[in-house]
Amino acid sequence: LSAYVDRARGTSTDPADIIVTSGFIQSLQLIARVMLRSGRTRVAVEDPWHEDYRRALVAAGLEVVTVPVDEEGLIVDGLSDAEPDLVVSTPAQQFPTGAVLSAARRAQLLDWAASADGLIVEDDYDAEFRYDREPIGALQGLDPDRVIYAGTASKTLAPGLRLGWLAVPQRLSRPIARAKLAADYGSGAIDQLTLADLI
C-alpha cells in the first residue's frame, strides 16, 4: 500500500506509518481522538463538504468551523479567522464542487500548517481516477510531517468493503495505531489481502 500510494499519488510514506482503517469516517474518528488527547479541539472543513463527515467530527468532540471554497479550492485566507488546529481538505478534487486546489493555495496551506503548528488531513477519496485531466500529486508528498494522507478502496474496489488507510506523520503513528486498536482490534485480514492482491 505504501509503495502504491507513493507511486500513484506522489506521497512520501513509510510502511510503519500506514494505519489501515475501516474507511474515511473511522479515519476521521481516530484522528479526532488523538487530537483531543493532545488538547487540539478545533477543526476547519471545506464548505460545502459531506455532511456525514462533519457530523462524525462533531460526534467525536471536535469544534467544527467551515471555510468556503471557490474555483481554486479551499480559500486558505479564511483559516486566519477560523483559527483551527486541524484542516480537512480535498485538494485533488474538492467534494462536491470538483475544484482542484491551485498550486498557490497548496503552498499557502502548507505555509499555514508550518506557521500555526497545524495539521492537514488530505482526503484523497478518488484522486487516482482522473479522466478529464492529468492527476495532481498528493499534498502529503510536499510535507509528510504536517499532512495526514487519507485514502480508501471505496472507488477502486467497492464502497461496501469498508477499507481505508492513513499515512501519518511519524510522531502520530503510535497514538493513532493505539486508537485504532482500542476502536476495533484491527481491520479484517481478508479485506486487506484482497486489496494487496489487487495492488
mmCIF file of C-alpha atoms in Angstrom, residues 36-197:
data_model
loop_
_atom_site.group_PDB
_atom_site.id
_atom_site.type_symbol
_atom_site.label_atom_id
_atom_site.label_comp_id
_atom_site.label_asym_id
_atom_site.label_seq_id
_atom_site.Cartn_x
_atom_site.Cartn_y
_atom_site.Cartn_z
ATOM 1 C CA LEU A 36 -8.493 15.820 21.614
ATOM 2 C CA ARG A 37 -5.969 13.991 23.803
ATOM 3 C CA SER A 38 -3.302 16.465 22.728
ATOM 4 C CA GLY A 39 -5.542 19.453 23.537
ATOM 5 C CA ARG A 40 -6.377 20.334 19.929
ATOM 6 C CA THR A 41 -10.109 20.841 19.624
ATOM 7 C CA ARG A 42 -10.879 22.975 16.571
ATOM 8 C CA VAL A 43 -11.074 21.616 13.022
ATOM 9 C CA ALA A 44 -11.769 23.522 9.818
ATOM 10 C CA VAL A 45 -13.596 21.801 6.970
ATOM 11 C CA GLU A 46 -14.412 22.920 3.468
ATOM 12 C CA ASP A 47 -17.803 24.453 2.751
ATOM 13 C CA PRO A 48 -19.538 22.728 1.042
ATOM 14 C CA TRP A 49 -18.483 19.308 2.321
ATOM 15 C CA HIS A 50 -20.030 15.908 3.089
ATOM 16 C CA GLU A 51 -22.448 16.387 5.978
ATOM 17 C CA ASP A 52 -21.849 12.870 7.384
ATOM 18 C CA TYR A 53 -18.147 13.650 7.782
ATOM 19 C CA ARG A 54 -18.878 16.902 9.597
ATOM 20 C CA ARG A 55 -21.266 15.087 11.925
ATOM 21 C CA ALA A 56 -18.622 12.446 12.669
ATOM 22 C CA LEU A 57 -16.161 15.125 13.782
ATOM 23 C CA VAL A 58 -18.778 16.824 15.969
ATOM 24 C CA ALA A 59 -19.775 13.470 17.495
ATOM 25 C CA ALA A 60 -16.104 12.798 18.256
ATOM 26 C CA GLY A 61 -16.000 16.016 20.274
ATOM 27 C CA LEU A 62 -14.277 18.483 17.961
ATOM 28 C CA GLU A 63 -15.483 22.008 17.299
ATOM 29 C CA VAL A 64 -16.074 22.255 13.541
ATOM 30 C CA VAL A 65 -15.738 25.521 11.637
ATOM 31 C CA THR A 66 -16.290 25.910 7.911
ATOM 32 C CA VAL A 67 -14.100 27.673 5.356
ATOM 33 C CA PRO A 68 -15.513 28.335 1.871
ATOM 34 C CA VAL A 69 -14.151 27.030 -1.414
ATOM 35 C CA ASP A 70 -14.119 28.633 -4.834
ATOM 36 C CA GLU A 71 -12.857 27.570 -8.271
ATOM 37 C CA GLU A 72 -9.301 27.281 -6.851
ATOM 38 C CA GLY A 73 -10.365 25.123 -3.908
ATOM 39 C CA LEU A 74 -10.154 25.978 -0.216
ATOM 40 C CA ILE A 75 -9.895 29.724 0.453
ATOM 41 C CA VAL A 76 -6.862 29.436 2.732
ATOM 42 C CA ASP A 77 -7.101 33.073 3.871
ATOM 43 C CA GLY A 78 -10.231 32.018 5.765
ATOM 44 C CA LEU A 79 -8.118 29.957 8.160
ATOM 45 C CA SER A 80 -6.811 33.063 9.908
ATOM 46 C CA ASP A 81 -10.332 33.890 11.131
ATOM 47 C CA ALA A 82 -11.250 30.261 11.867
ATOM 48 C CA GLU A 83 -8.048 29.595 13.903
ATOM 49 C CA PRO A 84 -8.211 25.791 13.613
ATOM 50 C CA ASP A 85 -5.729 23.228 14.918
ATOM 51 C CA LEU A 86 -6.540 20.914 12.017
ATOM 52 C CA VAL A 87 -7.838 21.389 8.468
ATOM 53 C CA VAL A 88 -9.575 18.672 6.446
ATOM 54 C CA SER A 89 -9.239 19.279 2.716
ATOM 55 C CA THR A 90 -9.800 17.544 -0.609
ATOM 56 C CA PRO A 91 -7.030 19.210 -2.664
ATOM 57 C CA ALA A 92 -7.016 16.876 -5.683
ATOM 58 C CA GLN A 93 -10.748 17.217 -6.305
ATOM 59 C CA GLN A 94 -12.949 19.075 -3.866
ATOM 60 C CA PHE A 95 -16.134 17.315 -2.900
ATOM 61 C CA PRO A 96 -18.723 18.174 -4.166
ATOM 62 C CA THR A 97 -17.585 21.070 -6.408
ATOM 63 C CA GLY A 98 -14.742 19.254 -8.212
ATOM 64 C CA ALA A 99 -12.383 22.237 -7.737
ATOM 65 C CA VAL A 100 -8.658 21.477 -7.649
ATOM 66 C CA LEU A 101 -6.589 23.279 -5.037
ATOM 67 C CA SER A 102 -4.327 25.589 -7.058
ATOM 68 C CA ALA A 103 -0.540 25.493 -6.710
ATOM 69 C CA ALA A 104 -0.542 28.884 -4.977
ATOM 70 C CA ARG A 105 -3.193 27.742 -2.484
ATOM 71 C CA ARG A 106 -1.330 24.463 -1.866
ATOM 72 C CA ALA A 107 1.769 26.450 -0.921
ATOM 73 C CA GLN A 108 -0.348 28.795 1.193
ATOM 74 C CA LEU A 109 -1.999 25.874 3.024
ATOM 75 C CA LEU A 110 1.365 24.273 3.795
ATOM 76 C CA ASP A 111 2.674 27.653 4.992
ATOM 77 C CA TRP A 112 -0.364 27.941 7.279
ATOM 78 C CA ALA A 113 0.367 24.497 8.776
ATOM 79 C CA ALA A 114 4.004 25.392 9.440
ATOM 80 C CA SER A 115 3.297 28.818 10.955
ATOM 81 C CA ALA A 116 0.274 27.736 13.031
ATOM 82 C CA ASP A 117 1.762 24.369 14.076
ATOM 83 C CA GLY A 118 -1.339 22.915 12.452
ATOM 84 C CA LEU A 119 -2.122 19.638 10.742
ATOM 85 C CA ILE A 120 -3.821 18.963 7.426
ATOM 86 C CA VAL A 121 -5.916 15.882 6.711
ATOM 87 C CA GLU A 122 -5.805 15.253 2.965
ATOM 88 C CA ASP A 123 -8.923 13.384 1.866
ATOM 89 C CA ASP A 124 -7.754 11.802 -1.390
ATOM 90 C CA TYR A 125 -11.007 9.945 -1.928
ATOM 91 C CA ASP A 126 -10.749 9.319 -5.683
ATOM 92 C CA ALA A 127 -7.703 11.158 -6.973
ATOM 93 C CA GLU A 128 -6.276 8.216 -8.912
ATOM 94 C CA PHE A 129 -9.343 8.325 -11.152
ATOM 95 C CA ARG A 130 -8.898 11.264 -13.489
ATOM 96 C CA TYR A 131 -10.393 11.109 -16.950
ATOM 97 C CA ASP A 132 -10.798 14.827 -17.608
ATOM 98 C CA ARG A 133 -7.243 15.963 -16.724
ATOM 99 C CA GLU A 134 -3.878 14.715 -15.522
ATOM 100 C CA PRO A 135 -3.912 13.608 -11.875
ATOM 101 C CA ILE A 136 -2.475 16.102 -9.409
ATOM 102 C CA GLY A 137 0.002 14.720 -6.889
ATOM 103 C CA ALA A 138 -0.890 14.398 -3.246
ATOM 104 C CA LEU A 139 -0.261 17.322 -0.945
ATOM 105 C CA GLN A 140 1.273 14.921 1.575
ATOM 106 C CA GLY A 141 4.313 14.391 -0.663
ATOM 107 C CA LEU A 142 5.210 18.056 -0.173
ATOM 108 C CA ASP A 143 5.192 17.955 3.656
ATOM 109 C CA PRO A 144 4.796 14.477 5.215
ATOM 110 C CA ASP A 145 5.353 15.914 8.714
ATOM 111 C CA ARG A 146 2.290 18.161 8.548
ATOM 112 C CA VAL A 147 -0.126 16.258 6.272
ATOM 113 C CA ILE A 148 -2.109 13.154 7.212
ATOM 114 C CA TYR A 149 -2.965 11.368 3.972
ATOM 115 C CA ALA A 150 -6.320 9.534 3.930
ATOM 116 C CA GLY A 151 -7.413 7.149 1.187
ATOM 117 C CA THR A 152 -9.983 4.398 0.723
ATOM 118 C CA ALA A 153 -10.748 1.449 -1.502
ATOM 119 C CA SER A 154 -14.338 2.600 -1.973
ATOM 120 C CA LYS A 155 -13.730 3.750 -5.553
ATOM 121 C CA THR A 156 -11.156 1.133 -6.622
ATOM 122 C CA LEU A 157 -12.986 -1.888 -5.204
ATOM 123 C CA ALA A 158 -16.372 -1.167 -3.626
ATOM 124 C CA PRO A 159 -17.867 1.184 -1.010
ATOM 125 C CA GLY A 160 -19.177 -1.793 0.967
ATOM 126 C CA LEU A 161 -15.670 -3.141 1.504
ATOM 127 C CA ARG A 162 -15.087 -0.537 4.282
ATOM 128 C CA LEU A 163 -11.333 -0.376 3.860
ATOM 129 C CA GLY A 164 -9.289 2.798 4.161
ATOM 130 C CA TRP A 165 -5.863 3.946 5.252
ATOM 131 C CA LEU A 166 -3.965 6.790 6.785
ATOM 132 C CA ALA A 167 -0.353 7.741 6.137
ATOM 133 C CA VAL A 168 0.507 9.731 9.231
ATOM 134 C CA PRO A 169 3.485 11.774 10.397
ATOM 135 C CA GLN A 170 5.821 9.558 12.388
ATOM 136 C CA ARG A 171 5.054 11.333 15.678
ATOM 137 C CA LEU A 172 1.374 10.345 15.292
ATOM 138 C CA SER A 173 1.897 6.704 14.271
ATOM 139 C CA ARG A 174 1.781 5.202 17.730
ATOM 140 C CA PRO A 175 -1.088 7.314 19.116
ATOM 141 C CA ILE A 176 -3.301 6.684 16.074
ATOM 142 C CA ALA A 177 -2.370 2.978 15.990
ATOM 143 C CA ARG A 178 -3.315 2.710 19.687
ATOM 144 C CA ALA A 179 -6.623 4.479 18.996
ATOM 145 C CA LYS A 180 -7.307 2.019 16.153
ATOM 146 C CA LEU A 181 -6.550 -0.960 18.384
ATOM 147 C CA ALA A 182 -8.870 0.384 21.075
ATOM 148 C CA ALA A 183 -11.613 1.003 18.500
ATOM 149 C CA ASP A 184 -11.840 -2.446 16.935
ATOM 150 C CA TYR A 185 -8.667 -4.563 17.294
ATOM 151 C CA GLY A 186 -7.869 -4.157 13.609
ATOM 152 C CA SER A 187 -9.463 -4.269 10.162
ATOM 153 C CA GLY A 188 -10.329 -7.609 8.558
ATOM 154 C CA ALA A 189 -7.328 -9.502 7.172
ATOM 155 C CA ILE A 190 -9.230 -10.957 4.202
ATOM 156 C CA ASP A 191 -10.223 -7.486 3.010
ATOM 157 C CA GLN A 192 -6.640 -6.297 3.362
ATOM 158 C CA LEU A 193 -5.312 -9.325 1.467
ATOM 159 C CA THR A 194 -7.837 -8.642 -1.306
ATOM 160 C CA LEU A 195 -6.559 -5.095 -1.646
ATOM 161 C CA ALA A 196 -2.930 -6.281 -1.538
ATOM 162 C CA ASP A 197 -3.681 -8.762 -4.318
#
